[in-house]
Amino acid sequence: MKKTTLIIILVSVSVFLYFVILFPLTLRSLRPKIGVVKIQGGIYSSEKYVNWIKKLKENSQVKGILLVVNSPGGGVVASDEIYNALMDFKKTGRPLVAYFGSIAASGGYYVGCAADVIVSNPNTITGSIGVIAEFPVVKNLLKKIGVDFIVIKSRDKKDLGSPWREMTREEKKIIKSLIDETYKNFLKIVSESRNIPMDSLYKIADGRIFSGRQALKYGLVDTLGTIDTAIEILKQKAKIKGKPVLVEPRKRFSLLSLITGEETKISDIKLDYRMVLP
């Protein structure tokens, strides 16, 4: 009798746990999923983003990607690698919708161009279509404190960009050629993705920033709204009925990010070469 009672209790507890814990999880696993890719802060490394996008691509339950951009831009290579990973995802035929938050400028806008539809907050800071390279020169400061450098190099261009001396005219031309090449590619991506004629785009692609409202006027975004607007558009494109599950990568706790925060400043806006030059 006691044994029978114990079995009944164990079965009852198992059934209870199933319906309280496992059954909701089972239902959740059956619901359609939307992969969320959040581009947050400066873009100087692409690895975590590219790896996550690849996982979403390989998961057939993921019906589309919601790209959330809160970035002032960053490195040329990192921005391009994320953009290419998103374009690779789109080859599966699944939709990609972007939402521009507080700021989606320069490299942030570059990445956003992979989207089928761009939804922007009316007050978003976006645009800044251009490329920049910065090289500080501290030779006068060092001279004041009596510090000098002896440089031994294999050829005359090896220390191009050195902060210990001024650039020559020829060296500036070399850097400018790199900037121009990347800028042309940036313009090509924007022109093709946004269906803006190159001559019209060139008039506004001088590095200036736009509000979301202004960006809509120039065709740089498709519509104004909130992140919920972007989700609804993505649901329609992916033919999702009901409430989808938003899938995000697991967050790792970082004491450094907790202390420093990830606030983005207007002064951070750029697509630069600093990360690829020695």
PDB file of N, CA and C in Angstrom, residues 13-14 27 35 49-51 56 61 73 80 84 102-103 127 141 145 151 154 166 170 185 188 193 231 245 251:
ATOM      1  N   VAL A  13       3.845  14.201  -9.108  1.00  0.00           N
ATOM      2  CA  VAL A  13       4.867  15.253  -9.114  1.00  0.00           C
ATOM      3  C   VAL A  13       5.481  15.394 -10.500  1.00  0.00           C
ATOM      4  N   SER A  14       5.730  14.271 -11.157  1.00  0.00           N
ATOM      5  CA  SER A  14       6.319  14.299 -12.500  1.00  0.00           C
ATOM      6  C   SER A  14       5.397  14.994 -13.494  1.00  0.00           C
ATOM      7  N   LEU A  27       6.170  24.170 -25.854  1.00  0.00           N
ATOM      8  CA  LEU A  27       5.371  25.082 -26.671  1.00  0.00           C
ATOM      9  C   LEU A  27       6.231  26.199 -27.244  1.00  0.00           C
ATOM     10  N   GLY A  35      15.737  35.618 -35.139  1.00  0.00           N
ATOM     11  CA  GLY A  35      17.076  35.834 -34.602  1.00  0.00           C
ATOM     12  C   GLY A  35      17.352  37.319 -34.437  1.00  0.00           C
ATOM     13  N   TYR A  49      29.805  38.717 -33.808  1.00  0.00           N
ATOM     14  CA  TYR A  49      28.636  38.959 -34.651  1.00  0.00           C
ATOM     15  C   TYR A  49      28.552  37.937 -35.779  1.00  0.00           C
ATOM     16  N   VAL A  50      29.662  37.716 -36.459  1.00  0.00           N
ATOM     17  CA  VAL A  50      29.690  36.783 -37.591  1.00  0.00           C
ATOM     18  C   VAL A  50      29.347  35.367 -37.138  1.00  0.00           C
ATOM     19  N   ASN A  51      29.907  34.938 -36.009  1.00  0.00           N
ATOM     20  CA  ASN A  51      29.627  33.595 -35.486  1.00  0.00           C
ATOM     21  C   ASN A  51      28.149  33.426 -35.151  1.00  0.00           C
ATOM     22  N   LEU A  56      22.518  31.447 -36.652  1.00  0.00           N
ATOM     23  CA  LEU A  56      21.136  31.731 -37.046  1.00  0.00           C
ATOM     24  C   LEU A  56      20.846  31.180 -38.441  1.00  0.00           C
ATOM     25  N   GLN A  61      14.771  26.799 -37.808  1.00  0.00           N
ATOM     26  CA  GLN A  61      13.622  27.335 -37.071  1.00  0.00           C
ATOM     27  C   GLN A  61      13.620  28.862 -37.045  1.00  0.00           C
ATOM     28  N   GLY A  73      29.715  53.413 -35.710  1.00  0.00           N
ATOM     29  CA  GLY A  73      30.635  52.942 -36.738  1.00  0.00           C
ATOM     30  C   GLY A  73      31.890  52.369 -36.127  1.00  0.00           C
ATOM     31  N   ASP A  80      32.603  45.550 -42.736  1.00  0.00           N
ATOM     32  CA  ASP A  80      32.401  44.828 -43.988  1.00  0.00           C
ATOM     33  C   ASP A  80      32.149  43.345 -43.740  1.00  0.00           C
ATOM     34  N   ASN A  84      28.807  41.336 -44.847  1.00  0.00           N
ATOM     35  CA  ASN A  84      28.873  40.160 -45.721  1.00  0.00           C
ATOM     36  C   ASN A  84      28.221  38.937 -45.083  1.00  0.00           C
ATOM     37  N   SER A 102      19.377  54.702 -31.164  1.00  0.00           N
ATOM     38  CA  SER A 102      19.883  56.051 -30.888  1.00  0.00           C
ATOM     39  C   SER A 102      20.817  56.551 -31.979  1.00  0.00           C
ATOM     40  N   ILE A 103      21.672  55.648 -32.469  1.00  0.00           N
ATOM     41  CA  ILE A 103      22.649  56.060 -33.476  1.00  0.00           C
ATOM     42  C   ILE A 103      22.992  54.877 -34.382  1.00  0.00           C
ATOM     43  N   GLY A 127      23.466  58.171 -41.082  1.00  0.00           N
ATOM     44  CA  GLY A 127      24.242  58.764 -42.175  1.00  0.00           C
ATOM     45  C   GLY A 127      25.733  58.683 -41.914  1.00  0.00           C
ATOM     46  N   LEU A 141      55.595  68.251 -29.375  1.00  0.00           N
ATOM     47  CA  LEU A 141      55.463  68.022 -27.937  1.00  0.00           C
ATOM     48  C   LEU A 141      56.715  67.346 -27.390  1.00  0.00           C
ATOM     49  N   ILE A 145      59.984  68.600 -24.554  1.00  0.00           N
ATOM     50  CA  ILE A 145      60.454  67.906 -23.346  1.00  0.00           C
ATOM     51  C   ILE A 145      61.792  67.200 -23.580  1.00  0.00           C
ATOM     52  N   VAL A 151      65.073  56.339 -35.977  1.00  0.00           N
ATOM     53  CA  VAL A 151      64.298  55.325 -36.696  1.00  0.00           C
ATOM     54  C   VAL A 151      65.174  54.667 -37.750  1.00  0.00           C
ATOM     55  N   SER A 154      63.664  49.607 -43.307  1.00  0.00           N
ATOM     56  CA  SER A 154      64.106  48.929 -44.528  1.00  0.00           C
ATOM     57  C   SER A 154      63.914  49.799 -45.768  1.00  0.00           C
ATOM     58  N   GLU A 166      56.017  64.393 -39.459  1.00  0.00           N
ATOM     59  CA  GLU A 166      54.945  64.784 -40.373  1.00  0.00           C
ATOM     60  C   GLU A 166      54.926  63.829 -41.574  1.00  0.00           C
ATOM     61  N   GLU A 170      53.606  62.670 -50.663  1.00  0.00           N
ATOM     62  CA  GLU A 170      53.422  61.378 -51.324  1.00  0.00           C
ATOM     63  C   GLU A 170      52.726  60.386 -50.397  1.00  0.00           C
ATOM     64  N   ASN A 185      33.473  51.956 -52.511  1.00  0.00           N
ATOM     65  CA  ASN A 185      32.769  50.712 -52.195  1.00  0.00           C
ATOM     66  C   ASN A 185      31.571  50.980 -51.290  1.00  0.00           C
ATOM     67  N   LYS A 188      28.825  52.397 -53.344  1.00  0.00           N
ATOM     68  CA  LYS A 188      28.243  51.347 -54.183  1.00  0.00           C
ATOM     69  C   LYS A 188      27.232  50.524 -53.387  1.00  0.00           C
ATOM     70  N   SER A 193      21.783  49.004 -52.391  1.00  0.00           N
ATOM     71  CA  SER A 193      20.838  48.518 -51.382  1.00  0.00           C
ATOM     72  C   SER A 193      19.646  49.449 -51.208  1.00  0.00           C
ATOM     73  N   ILE A 231       9.638  44.583 -35.890  1.00  0.00           N
ATOM     74  CA  ILE A 231       9.236  43.191 -35.649  1.00  0.00           C
ATOM     75  C   ILE A 231       7.990  42.841 -36.452  1.00  0.00           C
ATOM     76  N   VAL A 245       9.274  33.905 -31.028  1.00  0.00           N
ATOM     77  CA  VAL A 245      10.303  33.892 -29.985  1.00  0.00           C
ATOM     78  C   VAL A 245      11.510  34.660 -30.511  1.00  0.00           C
ATOM     79  N   LYS A 251      24.190  36.340 -22.831  1.00  0.00           N
ATOM     80  CA  LYS A 251      25.042  37.458 -22.426  1.00  0.00           C
ATOM     81  C   LYS A 251      26.037  37.005 -21.362  1.00  0.00           C
TER      82      LYS A 251
END
